[in-house]
Short mmCIF file of C-alpha atoms in Angstrom, two decimals:
data_model
loop_
_atom_site.label_atom_id
_atom_site.label_comp_id
_atom_site.label_asym_id
_atom_site.label_seq_id
_atom_site.Cartn_x
_atom_site.Cartn_y
_atom_site.Cartn_z
CA MET A 1 -32.72 -68.89 -48.44
CA ILE A 2 -35.93 -68.55 -46.44
CA VAL A 3 -38.90 -67.06 -48.24
CA ASP A 4 -41.68 -65.64 -46.11
CA ILE A 5 -44.77 -66.59 -48.09
CA ARG A 6 -46.90 -64.25 -45.99
CA VAL A 7 -44.78 -61.35 -47.24
CA LEU A 8 -44.84 -62.63 -50.82
CA ARG A 9 -48.64 -62.82 -50.69
CA ARG A 10 -48.78 -59.04 -50.30
CA ASP A 11 -47.72 -58.80 -53.96
CA PHE A 12 -51.14 -60.27 -54.87
CA PRO A 13 -53.93 -57.86 -53.90
CA THR A 14 -56.73 -60.34 -54.78
CA LEU A 15 -55.60 -62.75 -52.09
CA ALA A 16 -56.39 -60.32 -49.28
CA GLN A 17 -60.15 -60.59 -49.77
CA ILE A 18 -62.97 -61.77 -47.57
CA VAL A 19 -65.27 -64.20 -49.40
CA ASN A 20 -68.57 -65.34 -47.87
CA GLY A 21 -67.38 -63.94 -44.56
CA HIS A 22 -64.05 -65.83 -44.56
CA PRO A 23 -60.54 -64.89 -45.69
CA LEU A 24 -60.21 -66.17 -49.24
CA VAL A 25 -58.52 -69.55 -49.62
CA TYR A 26 -57.80 -69.63 -53.33
CA LEU A 27 -57.16 -73.18 -54.53
CA ASP A 28 -58.23 -72.86 -58.16
CA ASN A 29 -54.85 -71.93 -59.58
CA ALA A 30 -54.97 -74.54 -62.32
CA ALA A 31 -57.88 -72.57 -63.79
CA THR A 32 -56.14 -69.22 -63.42
CA THR A 33 -53.59 -67.68 -61.08
CA GLN A 34 -53.87 -64.34 -59.29
CA LYS A 35 -51.82 -61.43 -60.57
CA PRO A 36 -48.99 -59.67 -58.73
CA GLN A 37 -48.99 -55.89 -58.46
CA ALA A 38 -46.05 -55.73 -60.91
CA VAL A 39 -48.23 -57.27 -63.64
CA LEU A 40 -51.15 -54.96 -62.84
CA ASP A 41 -48.76 -51.99 -62.98
CA ALA A 42 -47.39 -53.10 -66.36
CA LEU A 43 -50.92 -53.23 -67.82
CA ASN A 44 -51.77 -49.87 -66.37
CA HIS A 45 -48.53 -48.30 -67.51
CA TYR A 46 -48.99 -49.46 -71.08
CA TYR A 47 -52.54 -48.11 -71.40
CA ARG A 48 -51.82 -44.92 -69.44
CA ASP A 49 -48.48 -43.88 -70.81
CA THR A 50 -47.48 -45.67 -73.99
CA ASN A 51 -50.70 -46.81 -75.63
CA ALA A 52 -49.99 -47.06 -79.37
CA ASN A 53 -50.05 -49.76 -81.99
CA VAL A 54 -46.86 -51.69 -82.60
CA HIS A 55 -44.61 -52.09 -85.65
CA ARG A 56 -46.38 -49.55 -87.82
CA ALA A 57 -46.27 -45.90 -86.92
CA SER A 58 -43.14 -43.81 -86.94
CA HIS A 59 -44.10 -41.78 -83.86
CA ALA A 60 -42.57 -41.89 -80.41
CA LEU A 61 -45.31 -43.75 -78.53
CA SER A 62 -45.46 -46.48 -81.13
CA GLY A 63 -41.70 -46.83 -80.84
CA GLN A 64 -41.94 -47.22 -77.07
CA ALA A 65 -44.80 -49.71 -77.32
CA THR A 66 -42.97 -51.72 -79.98
CA ARG A 67 -39.78 -51.85 -77.93
CA ALA A 68 -41.68 -53.01 -74.80
CA PHE A 69 -43.63 -55.57 -76.84
CA GLU A 70 -40.52 -57.05 -78.46
CA LEU A 71 -38.60 -56.91 -75.19
CA ALA A 72 -41.36 -59.05 -73.66
CA ARG A 73 -40.85 -61.56 -76.45
CA GLU A 74 -37.15 -61.74 -75.59
CA LYS A 75 -37.97 -62.18 -71.89
CA VAL A 76 -40.29 -65.08 -72.69
CA ALA A 77 -37.65 -66.66 -74.95
CA ARG A 78 -35.13 -66.53 -72.09
CA PHE A 79 -37.78 -67.78 -69.63
CA ILE A 80 -38.18 -71.07 -71.52
CA HIS A 81 -34.61 -71.02 -72.90
CA ALA A 82 -35.65 -70.74 -76.54
CA PRO A 83 -32.66 -70.15 -78.84
CA SER A 84 -34.28 -67.11 -80.47
CA ALA A 85 -37.07 -64.61 -79.74
CA ASN A 86 -38.23 -65.22 -83.33
CA GLU A 87 -39.39 -68.63 -82.15
CA ILE A 88 -41.89 -67.03 -79.74
CA ILE A 89 -45.32 -66.46 -81.27
CA TRP A 90 -47.92 -64.52 -79.30
CA THR A 91 -51.30 -66.24 -79.16
CA ARG A 92 -54.45 -65.80 -77.07
CA GLY A 93 -53.43 -68.75 -74.94
CA THR A 94 -52.54 -72.43 -74.98
CA THR A 95 -55.67 -73.37 -76.92
CA GLU A 96 -54.92 -70.95 -79.74
CA ALA A 97 -51.27 -72.02 -79.77
CA ILE A 98 -52.26 -75.67 -80.26
CA ASN A 99 -54.83 -74.70 -82.88
CA LEU A 100 -52.16 -72.76 -84.75
CA VAL A 101 -50.03 -75.90 -85.08
CA ALA A 102 -53.05 -78.04 -85.91
CA PHE A 103 -54.31 -75.70 -88.63
CA SER A 104 -50.96 -74.76 -90.11
CA LEU A 105 -48.77 -77.83 -89.71
CA GLY A 106 -51.41 -80.51 -89.14
CA ARG A 107 -53.61 -79.69 -92.08
CA HIS A 108 -50.77 -79.09 -94.53
CA PHE A 109 -48.19 -81.71 -93.64
CA LEU A 110 -50.26 -84.66 -92.53
CA GLN A 111 -52.01 -87.02 -94.87
CA GLN A 112 -54.22 -90.05 -94.96
CA GLY A 113 -52.88 -92.91 -92.85
CA ASP A 114 -50.43 -90.74 -90.88
CA GLU A 115 -50.80 -91.18 -87.13
CA MET A 116 -51.06 -88.57 -84.38
CA LEU A 117 -50.60 -89.57 -80.76
CA VAL A 118 -52.08 -87.90 -77.68
CA SER A 119 -52.63 -89.21 -74.15
CA THR A 120 -55.78 -90.13 -72.24
CA SER A 121 -55.17 -87.39 -69.69
CA GLU A 122 -55.20 -84.51 -72.19
CA HIS A 123 -57.21 -81.36 -71.76
CA HIS A 124 -59.84 -80.98 -74.50
CA ALA A 125 -57.67 -78.25 -76.07
CA ASN A 126 -55.06 -80.90 -76.87
CA ILE A 127 -57.59 -83.39 -78.26
CA VAL A 128 -60.19 -81.57 -80.32
CA PRO A 129 -57.80 -79.69 -82.68
CA TRP A 130 -56.18 -83.02 -83.62
CA GLN A 131 -59.57 -84.65 -84.12
CA GLN A 132 -60.29 -81.84 -86.57
CA VAL A 133 -56.99 -82.49 -88.34
CA ALA A 134 -57.94 -86.16 -88.57
CA ALA A 135 -61.33 -85.24 -90.03
CA THR A 136 -59.81 -83.06 -92.77
CA THR A 137 -56.69 -85.03 -93.66
CA GLY A 138 -57.59 -88.65 -93.02
CA ALA A 139 -54.78 -88.94 -90.45
CA ILE A 140 -55.53 -91.19 -87.47
CA LEU A 141 -55.66 -90.05 -83.85
CA LYS A 142 -54.27 -92.61 -81.39
CA VAL A 143 -54.31 -92.40 -77.62
CA ILE A 144 -51.76 -93.49 -74.99
CA PRO A 145 -53.80 -95.37 -72.37
CA LEU A 146 -53.40 -95.17 -68.59
CA THR A 147 -52.04 -97.74 -66.17
CA ASP A 148 -54.10 -98.83 -63.16
CA ASN A 149 -52.47 -95.97 -61.22
CA ALA A 150 -53.85 -93.45 -63.73
CA GLU A 151 -50.36 -92.79 -65.10
CA LEU A 152 -49.42 -92.85 -68.78
CA ASP A 153 -48.79 -96.41 -69.87
CA MET A 154 -45.26 -96.09 -71.25
CA ALA A 155 -45.13 -99.69 -72.46
CA ALA A 156 -48.22 -99.00 -74.55
CA ALA A 157 -46.67 -95.71 -75.75
CA GLU A 158 -43.64 -97.63 -76.95
CA ARG A 159 -45.90 -99.89 -79.01
CA LEU A 160 -47.96 -96.98 -80.33
CA ILE A 161 -44.99 -94.90 -81.53
CA THR A 162 -44.15 -96.33 -84.94
CA PRO A 163 -42.75 -94.99 -88.23
CA ARG A 164 -46.34 -94.03 -89.07
CA THR A 165 -46.42 -91.62 -86.11
CA LYS A 166 -46.05 -88.12 -87.51
CA LEU A 167 -47.07 -86.09 -84.45
CA LEU A 168 -46.97 -86.48 -80.68
CA ALA A 169 -48.95 -83.98 -78.58
CA VAL A 170 -48.95 -84.43 -74.79
CA GLY A 171 -49.41 -82.31 -71.72
CA HIS A 172 -46.40 -81.61 -69.51
CA VAL A 173 -48.56 -81.71 -66.35
CA SER A 174 -52.13 -83.06 -66.22
CA ASN A 175 -54.55 -80.26 -65.33
CA ALA A 176 -57.00 -82.70 -63.77
CA LEU A 177 -54.66 -84.91 -61.73
CA GLY A 178 -51.48 -82.84 -61.26
CA GLN A 179 -49.34 -85.67 -62.62
CA VAL A 180 -46.09 -84.79 -64.38
CA ASN A 181 -45.90 -86.79 -67.59
CA PRO A 182 -42.60 -88.39 -68.70
CA VAL A 183 -42.32 -85.94 -71.61
CA VAL A 184 -38.54 -86.20 -72.01
CA LYS A 185 -38.83 -89.92 -72.66
CA LEU A 186 -41.86 -89.51 -74.92
CA ILE A 187 -40.19 -86.76 -76.98
CA ALA A 188 -37.08 -88.93 -77.45
CA MET A 189 -39.24 -91.87 -78.55
CA ALA A 190 -41.16 -89.68 -81.00
CA LYS A 191 -38.00 -88.09 -82.39
CA ALA A 192 -36.51 -91.51 -83.02
CA VAL A 193 -39.26 -92.12 -85.59
CA GLY A 194 -39.12 -88.57 -86.98
CA ALA A 195 -42.40 -87.34 -85.47
CA VAL A 196 -43.13 -83.70 -84.65
CA THR A 197 -43.58 -83.08 -80.93
CA LEU A 198 -45.81 -80.55 -79.17
CA ILE A 199 -45.96 -80.15 -75.40
CA ASP A 200 -48.93 -78.46 -73.72
CA GLY A 201 -47.19 -76.63 -70.91
CA ALA A 202 -50.20 -74.76 -69.53
CA GLN A 203 -49.94 -76.44 -66.11
CA ALA A 204 -46.15 -76.53 -65.98
CA VAL A 205 -44.73 -73.03 -66.49
CA GLY A 206 -46.25 -71.61 -63.30
CA HIS A 207 -44.80 -74.38 -61.15
CA PHE A 208 -41.26 -75.14 -62.31
CA PRO A 209 -38.63 -73.89 -64.78
CA VAL A 210 -39.03 -75.19 -68.33
CA ASP A 211 -36.18 -75.51 -70.81
CA VAL A 212 -37.44 -76.22 -74.33
CA GLN A 213 -33.95 -77.03 -75.62
CA ARG A 214 -33.39 -79.59 -72.92
CA LEU A 215 -36.83 -81.09 -73.61
CA GLY A 216 -36.05 -81.16 -77.33
CA CYS A 217 -39.66 -80.62 -78.36
CA ASP A 218 -40.58 -78.90 -81.64
CA PHE A 219 -43.42 -76.89 -80.08
CA TYR A 220 -44.29 -75.80 -76.55
CA ALA A 221 -47.58 -74.04 -75.76
CA PHE A 222 -48.66 -72.14 -72.65
CA SER A 223 -50.99 -69.42 -71.36
CA GLY A 224 -50.08 -66.20 -69.58
CA HIS A 225 -52.95 -66.27 -67.12
CA LYS A 226 -51.86 -69.54 -65.50
CA MET A 227 -48.46 -67.98 -64.74
CA PHE A 228 -49.54 -64.71 -63.09
CA ALA A 229 -50.04 -62.71 -66.32
CA PRO A 230 -53.37 -61.50 -67.77
CA THR A 231 -55.88 -63.59 -69.71
CA GLY A 232 -55.92 -63.43 -73.50
CA ILE A 233 -52.16 -63.77 -73.98
CA GLY A 234 -50.23 -66.96 -74.51
CA VAL A 235 -47.22 -68.35 -76.27
CA LEU A 236 -46.35 -70.86 -78.90
CA TYR A 237 -42.69 -71.71 -79.02
CA GLY A 238 -41.78 -73.35 -82.31
CA LYS A 239 -38.48 -74.42 -83.81
CA THR A 240 -37.42 -72.10 -86.65
CA GLU A 241 -37.12 -74.97 -89.12
CA TRP A 242 -40.84 -75.66 -88.68
CA LEU A 243 -42.01 -72.06 -88.46
CA GLU A 244 -40.31 -71.30 -91.77
CA LYS A 245 -41.97 -74.23 -93.52
CA MET A 246 -45.45 -73.75 -92.06
CA PRO A 247 -48.00 -71.60 -93.91
CA PRO A 248 -49.81 -68.81 -92.03
CA TRP A 249 -53.12 -69.83 -90.47
CA GLN A 250 -54.78 -66.43 -90.09
CA THR A 251 -54.13 -63.70 -92.62
CA GLY A 252 -54.21 -59.93 -92.74
CA GLY A 253 -52.43 -57.08 -90.98
CA GLU A 254 -49.04 -57.52 -89.37
CA MET A 255 -48.22 -60.85 -91.02
CA ILE A 256 -47.64 -59.59 -94.57
CA LYS A 257 -44.57 -58.33 -96.37
CA THR A 258 -46.18 -57.09 -99.58
CA VAL A 259 -49.71 -57.37 -100.90
CA ASN A 260 -51.05 -56.79 -104.39
CA PHE A 261 -54.23 -58.23 -105.81
CA GLU A 262 -52.40 -61.10 -107.45
CA HIS A 263 -50.11 -62.20 -104.68
CA THR A 264 -49.15 -61.69 -101.05
CA ARG A 265 -45.70 -62.23 -99.60
CA PHE A 266 -45.70 -63.12 -95.96
CA ALA A 267 -43.43 -61.74 -93.26
CA ALA A 268 -40.87 -63.97 -91.56
CA PRO A 269 -41.74 -65.80 -88.34
CA PRO A 270 -42.94 -64.92 -85.76
CA PHE A 271 -44.88 -62.14 -87.54
CA LYS A 272 -46.15 -64.56 -90.19
CA PHE A 273 -48.33 -66.06 -87.46
CA GLU A 274 -49.49 -62.84 -85.82
CA ALA A 275 -52.25 -61.43 -88.00
CA GLY A 276 -53.99 -58.27 -86.80
CA THR A 277 -53.24 -56.07 -83.82
CA PRO A 278 -51.86 -58.31 -81.10
CA ASN A 279 -52.66 -58.20 -77.37
CA ILE A 280 -49.91 -55.63 -76.80
CA ALA A 281 -50.73 -54.90 -73.16
CA GLY A 282 -51.05 -58.62 -72.44
CA ALA A 283 -47.67 -59.42 -73.98
CA ILE A 284 -45.94 -56.61 -72.06
CA ALA A 285 -47.62 -57.74 -68.84
CA LEU A 286 -46.57 -61.34 -69.51
CA GLY A 287 -43.04 -59.98 -69.77
CA ALA A 288 -43.59 -58.38 -66.34
CA ALA A 289 -44.82 -61.72 -64.96
CA VAL A 290 -41.63 -63.35 -66.25
CA ASP A 291 -39.54 -60.64 -64.54
CA TYR A 292 -41.49 -61.17 -61.34
CA LEU A 293 -40.92 -64.94 -61.38
CA GLN A 294 -37.25 -64.60 -62.33
CA GLY A 295 -36.82 -62.31 -59.33
CA LEU A 296 -37.84 -65.12 -56.98
CA ASP A 297 -35.94 -68.23 -56.00
CA ARG A 298 -38.03 -70.71 -57.93
CA ALA A 299 -36.35 -73.76 -56.40
CA VAL A 300 -37.46 -72.56 -52.95
CA LEU A 301 -41.00 -71.91 -54.21
CA GLN A 302 -41.11 -75.36 -55.78
CA ARG A 303 -40.11 -76.94 -52.46
CA HIS A 304 -42.75 -74.86 -50.69
CA GLU A 305 -45.44 -76.05 -53.13
CA HIS A 306 -44.26 -79.60 -52.69
CA GLY A 307 -44.61 -79.19 -48.91
CA LEU A 308 -48.22 -78.03 -49.35
CA LEU A 309 -48.93 -80.99 -51.61
CA THR A 310 -47.54 -83.42 -49.04
CA GLN A 311 -49.51 -81.75 -46.24
CA LEU A 312 -52.74 -82.02 -48.24
CA LEU A 313 -52.14 -85.62 -49.33
CA ASN A 314 -51.38 -86.64 -45.72
CA GLY A 315 -54.51 -84.85 -44.50
CA LEU A 316 -56.68 -86.48 -47.14
CA ALA A 317 -55.14 -89.91 -46.51
CA ALA A 318 -56.36 -89.67 -42.92
CA MET A 319 -59.96 -89.39 -44.15
CA ASP A 320 -61.52 -92.80 -44.79
CA ASP A 321 -64.12 -91.54 -47.25
CA ILE A 322 -61.73 -89.56 -49.46
CA ARG A 323 -60.10 -91.06 -52.53
CA VAL A 324 -57.22 -89.20 -54.19
CA ILE A 325 -57.08 -89.85 -57.93
CA GLY A 326 -53.71 -90.79 -59.44
CA ARG A 327 -50.38 -89.65 -58.05
CA PRO A 328 -50.36 -85.83 -57.85
CA GLN A 329 -46.90 -84.27 -58.22
CA ALA A 330 -47.37 -80.64 -59.27
CA GLY A 331 -50.10 -78.08 -58.88
CA SER A 332 -53.31 -80.05 -58.61
CA VAL A 333 -54.86 -82.71 -56.39
CA SER A 334 -58.09 -84.36 -57.53
CA PHE A 335 -60.23 -86.31 -55.11
CA THR A 336 -63.70 -87.66 -54.50
CA MET A 337 -65.69 -88.25 -51.31
CA ASP A 338 -67.71 -91.46 -51.02
CA GLU A 339 -71.44 -90.96 -51.56
CA VAL A 340 -71.00 -87.23 -52.05
CA HIS A 341 -71.37 -85.35 -55.31
CA PRO A 342 -68.27 -83.18 -55.95
CA GLN A 343 -70.46 -80.17 -56.56
CA ASP A 344 -72.08 -80.45 -53.11
CA LEU A 345 -68.67 -80.52 -51.50
CA ALA A 346 -67.45 -77.54 -53.53
CA THR A 347 -70.57 -75.51 -52.73
CA LEU A 348 -70.07 -76.04 -49.00
CA LEU A 349 -66.37 -75.21 -49.30
CA ASP A 350 -67.26 -72.03 -51.15
CA MET A 351 -69.48 -71.01 -48.26
CA GLN A 352 -66.33 -71.21 -46.13
CA GLY A 353 -64.38 -68.97 -48.53
CA ILE A 354 -62.52 -71.88 -50.13
CA ALA A 355 -62.29 -71.81 -53.93
CA VAL A 356 -61.87 -75.20 -55.61
CA ARG A 357 -63.01 -76.62 -58.93
CA THR A 358 -65.32 -79.57 -59.57
CA GLY A 359 -66.39 -81.59 -62.55
CA HIS A 360 -64.50 -83.08 -65.45
CA HIS A 361 -61.89 -80.26 -65.68
CA CYS A 362 -62.20 -80.20 -69.48
CA ALA A 363 -60.75 -83.71 -69.58
CA MET A 364 -63.88 -85.78 -70.22
CA PRO A 365 -62.06 -88.73 -71.84
CA LEU A 366 -59.85 -88.97 -68.74
CA MET A 367 -62.87 -88.97 -66.42
CA GLN A 368 -64.48 -91.66 -68.60
CA ALA A 369 -61.31 -93.75 -68.47
CA LEU A 370 -61.24 -93.44 -64.68
CA LYS A 371 -64.99 -94.14 -64.47
CA LEU A 372 -65.61 -90.89 -62.58
CA LYS A 373 -69.10 -90.02 -63.79
CA ASN A 374 -69.40 -86.88 -61.69
CA GLY A 375 -65.77 -85.85 -62.03
CA THR A 376 -63.71 -84.80 -59.03
CA VAL A 377 -63.04 -81.98 -56.62
CA ARG A 378 -59.74 -80.37 -57.59
CA ALA A 379 -57.63 -78.25 -55.25
CA SER A 380 -54.81 -76.56 -57.14
CA PHE A 381 -51.92 -74.67 -55.59
CA SER A 382 -49.62 -71.87 -56.37
CA PHE A 383 -46.55 -70.77 -54.41
CA TYR A 384 -48.56 -68.08 -52.64
CA ASN A 385 -50.72 -70.68 -50.91
CA THR A 386 -49.86 -71.42 -47.31
CA SER A 387 -50.02 -74.25 -44.86
CA ASP A 388 -53.01 -72.40 -43.34
CA ASP A 389 -54.81 -72.69 -46.70
CA VAL A 390 -54.33 -76.46 -46.66
CA ALA A 391 -55.51 -76.65 -43.04
CA ALA A 392 -58.58 -74.56 -43.96
CA LEU A 393 -59.38 -76.92 -46.83
CA LEU A 394 -59.09 -80.01 -44.63
CA ALA A 395 -61.25 -78.41 -41.92
CA GLY A 396 -63.69 -77.25 -44.62
CA ILE A 397 -64.05 -80.83 -45.89
CA ASN A 398 -64.80 -82.03 -42.35
CA LYS A 399 -67.41 -79.31 -41.90
CA ALA A 400 -69.01 -80.14 -45.27
CA ARG A 401 -69.17 -83.82 -44.31
CA GLU A 402 -71.08 -82.94 -41.12
CA LEU A 403 -73.65 -81.01 -43.11
CA LEU A 404 -74.06 -83.61 -45.82
CA MET B 1 -95.90 -89.18 -59.49
CA THR B 2 -96.55 -86.85 -56.58
CA HIS B 3 -94.51 -84.80 -54.18
CA PRO B 4 -95.39 -82.34 -51.43
CA PHE B 5 -93.91 -79.26 -53.10
CA GLY B 6 -96.46 -76.71 -54.31
CA THR B 7 -99.19 -78.30 -52.19
CA GLU B 8 -98.10 -79.11 -48.62
CA ILE B 9 -94.85 -77.17 -48.91
CA THR B 10 -95.40 -73.86 -50.69
CA ASP B 11 -93.14 -70.84 -50.98
CA THR B 12 -94.76 -69.50 -47.80
CA GLU B 13 -93.54 -72.56 -45.86
CA VAL B 14 -90.09 -72.33 -47.44
CA ARG B 15 -89.82 -68.64 -46.52
CA ALA B 16 -90.75 -69.55 -42.93
CA LEU B 17 -88.14 -72.35 -42.82
CA PHE B 18 -85.39 -70.03 -44.00
CA THR B 19 -86.37 -67.12 -41.75
CA THR B 20 -85.63 -69.28 -38.74
CA ALA B 21 -82.44 -70.72 -40.27
CA HIS B 22 -79.62 -68.58 -38.93
CA GLY B 23 -76.27 -68.71 -40.70
CA TRP B 24 -75.24 -70.49 -43.86
CA GLU B 25 -74.91 -73.87 -42.17
CA ALA B 26 -78.54 -73.85 -41.08
CA ARG B 27 -79.68 -72.76 -44.54
CA TYR B 28 -77.73 -75.53 -46.28
CA LYS B 29 -78.98 -78.11 -43.78
CA GLN B 30 -82.46 -76.95 -44.68
CA LEU B 31 -81.72 -77.39 -48.40
CA ILE B 32 -80.44 -80.92 -47.81
CA THR B 33 -83.57 -81.74 -45.79
CA LEU B 34 -85.78 -80.42 -48.57
CA ALA B 35 -83.82 -82.52 -51.09
CA ARG B 36 -84.70 -85.63 -49.06
CA GLN B 37 -88.39 -84.74 -49.21
CA LEU B 38 -88.40 -84.56 -53.02
CA PRO B 39 -88.83 -88.11 -54.33
CA PRO B 40 -86.34 -89.23 -56.98
CA LEU B 41 -87.41 -89.52 -60.59
CA THR B 42 -87.52 -93.05 -61.97
CA ASP B 43 -84.93 -94.14 -64.52
CA LYS B 44 -87.65 -93.84 -67.16
CA HIS B 45 -87.67 -90.09 -66.55
CA ARG B 46 -83.94 -89.63 -66.03
CA VAL B 47 -83.30 -89.51 -69.76
CA ASP B 48 -81.66 -87.05 -72.15
CA ALA B 49 -84.99 -85.65 -73.31
CA ASN B 50 -85.67 -84.42 -69.75
CA ALA B 51 -82.13 -83.31 -68.96
CA ILE B 52 -81.42 -79.72 -67.97
CA HIS B 53 -78.33 -78.36 -69.67
CA GLY B 54 -76.09 -75.91 -67.91
CA CYS B 55 -75.71 -78.01 -64.78
CA GLU B 56 -72.33 -79.26 -63.56
CA SER B 57 -74.32 -82.03 -61.94
CA GLN B 58 -76.95 -83.98 -63.85
CA ALA B 59 -80.50 -82.67 -63.50
CA TRP B 60 -83.85 -83.59 -65.00
CA LEU B 61 -87.23 -81.89 -65.25
CA VAL B 62 -90.61 -83.44 -66.09
CA ALA B 63 -93.62 -81.18 -66.56
CA GLU B 64 -97.32 -81.98 -66.85
CA GLN B 65 -100.46 -79.85 -66.82
CA ASP B 66 -103.50 -81.16 -64.93
CA ALA B 67 -107.18 -80.85 -65.92
CA GLN B 68 -107.47 -77.57 -63.99
CA GLY B 69 -104.62 -76.07 -66.00
CA ARG B 70 -102.18 -76.25 -63.09
CA TRP B 71 -98.62 -77.27 -63.81
CA GLN B 72 -97.00 -80.10 -61.91
CA PHE B 73 -93.21 -80.21 -62.06
CA HIS B 74 -90.95 -83.07 -61.04
CA CYS B 75 -87.23 -82.57 -60.70
CA ASP B 76 -84.23 -84.59 -59.74
CA ALA B 77 -80.50 -84.00 -59.57
CA ASP B 78 -77.57 -86.14 -58.54
CA ALA B 79 -76.13 -83.37 -56.36
CA ARG B 80 -78.01 -82.86 -53.10
CA ILE B 81 -77.75 -79.10 -52.83
CA VAL B 82 -78.96 -78.62 -56.40
CA LYS B 83 -81.84 -80.94 -55.65
CA GLY B 84 -82.68 -78.93 -52.52
CA LEU B 85 -82.63 -75.73 -54.57
CA MET B 86 -84.95 -77.39 -57.07
CA ALA B 87 -87.33 -78.28 -54.24
CA VAL B 88 -87.32 -74.60 -53.25
CA VAL B 89 -88.27 -73.70 -56.83
CA LEU B 90 -90.96 -76.39 -57.00
CA ALA B 91 -92.49 -75.15 -53.74
CA ALA B 92 -92.99 -71.83 -55.51
CA LEU B 93 -93.98 -72.91 -59.03
CA SER B 94 -95.51 -76.36 -58.88
CA ASN B 95 -99.33 -76.58 -58.70
CA LYS B 96 -99.65 -73.13 -60.27
CA THR B 97 -101.20 -71.86 -63.52
CA SER B 98 -99.11 -70.44 -66.35
CA ALA B 99 -100.10 -66.89 -65.35
CA GLU B 100 -99.11 -67.48 -61.71
CA ILE B 101 -95.78 -68.94 -62.79
CA ALA B 102 -95.05 -66.01 -65.11
CA ALA B 103 -95.90 -63.57 -62.31
CA PHE B 104 -93.66 -65.18 -59.69
CA ASP B 105 -90.53 -63.13 -58.83
CA MET B 106 -87.87 -65.81 -58.41
CA GLU B 107 -85.04 -63.30 -57.84
CA ALA B 108 -86.82 -61.68 -54.91
CA TYR B 109 -87.70 -65.10 -53.46
CA PHE B 110 -84.07 -66.32 -53.62
CA GLU B 111 -82.83 -63.03 -52.26
CA GLU B 112 -85.15 -63.36 -49.27
CA LEU B 113 -83.92 -66.92 -48.68
CA GLN B 114 -80.32 -65.63 -48.94
CA LEU B 115 -79.65 -68.07 -51.77
CA LEU B 116 -79.53 -65.52 -54.58
CA ASN B 117 -75.93 -66.42 -55.51
CA HIS B 118 -77.26 -69.75 -56.79
CA LEU B 119 -79.38 -67.96 -59.38
CA SER B 120 -76.43 -66.03 -60.77
CA PRO B 121 -75.40 -66.80 -64.34
CA SER B 122 -71.86 -67.51 -63.12
CA ARG B 123 -72.93 -70.36 -60.88
CA GLY B 124 -72.22 -73.68 -62.54
CA ASN B 125 -75.16 -75.52 -61.00
CA GLY B 126 -77.53 -74.25 -63.63
CA LEU B 127 -80.40 -73.45 -61.26
CA ARG B 128 -81.12 -70.55 -63.56
CA ALA B 129 -81.46 -73.08 -66.39
CA VAL B 130 -83.98 -75.04 -64.30
CA VAL B 131 -86.07 -71.94 -63.65
CA SER B 132 -85.89 -70.93 -67.34
CA ALA B 133 -86.93 -74.43 -68.41
CA ILE B 134 -89.91 -74.39 -66.04
CA LYS B 135 -91.00 -70.94 -67.21
CA ALA B 136 -90.60 -71.98 -70.86
CA LYS B 137 -92.76 -75.09 -70.31
CA ALA B 138 -95.44 -73.01 -68.61
CA GLU B 139 -95.50 -70.58 -71.54
CA SER B 140 -95.76 -73.33 -74.14
#
């Protein structure tokens, strides 16, 4: 099957813009992706035609909204192959999803001397919540180091995973380096010692199909806005056995069964974890994003993205003063230019209509480990990027070098 | 610690430089040239106490008031374009009194130089933070 990316791009109105006098080359997809018309229509349709609160009122609009909202939950469950829609909890995003597990499970089931394991390449959102758990429970946070190639040191991981390990939390794909972590192996190692496993899938779900049952993780977290849905909506997948045991972390509204002044009985999962009015429009639009993705041949898109990655890596390899960090495999490529501050390069690329990210990419410990004081320039792809975008970036780097 | 900005190179000179700079490439070349003319701060001054927060790159500001009540500002940044932008600010605000600094319309100046996007709150380089820090020092 041949996919014409130029035709596919027409689904994304934002991409057709002129920025600083140039056609937009959007290479900041790891920060957020653009939205297809189908997602914009879903948002508009909800607010225009069916706006009502969910699960409460007995009137027609509320019924429609509730059905759409719960249908979206089922779509997301199928999207990541969760056994049940009741294992899909709506959150604001990946960060809130991880915080939910940290506050509910971490603070109640971990104790002094227990060990939690993360990796050096984690985003701050998968470090700080566990540090907070450590501070309140006395559990210890350990870190899988990197090899010389900036990959997770699996030999060290093997030594670090012991019967004291109670939780493993790692990213599926590094947001800073675009490396795919060996999560299947790590999950198996953690399960062998009875540890709970959480995978931060923020940088994975937009790039390749994810199957939580095949992974075997207990929790999987991701954000809508990095997979073509709106901001402010995300997902925590959790195994029922854990969701039933875990106490609520925020209280009030939707999550109760009965309340009197002496005692409150909580609703069953997922509602137990969804206090207050949820982001109804966001959830429905995330469902639309899932439909949109499922309507495409994702294997073809994955090959297309891989082609872009190869084209960029070859182009950068031909530049003597450019150093690519690590071994990028999905989504993002981080690099530095000798003697040039990443921000200078990004500013001059921006003037040419090319959107990239610079700095530490919310992974300061990783940048420290790699001794990258000023961080990197990161170009991150989505399937709607083209070979012309990569060529524009390479030409833009050459132009910036002339000016600097 | 001296530099030419505010004395030999004032906002009038900077406006003249940018009027003749056609296109973004010429303007950014000009910024990089100005950055070279602003001497670096010594390690003694590149410390946390002088750091400007809100910059993606590292930036430092040192302020002193001379006997005539004129403020002398010294800036440095590890990114060249930010440093050039700082030089543009120093050309306008260095060697001025508190009242002159308060009266200076930075937005209009950057708009004229076609660099206004750098003063926007969304820009990560924190030039706005530099200008605020200078204005705060001059008010103190």
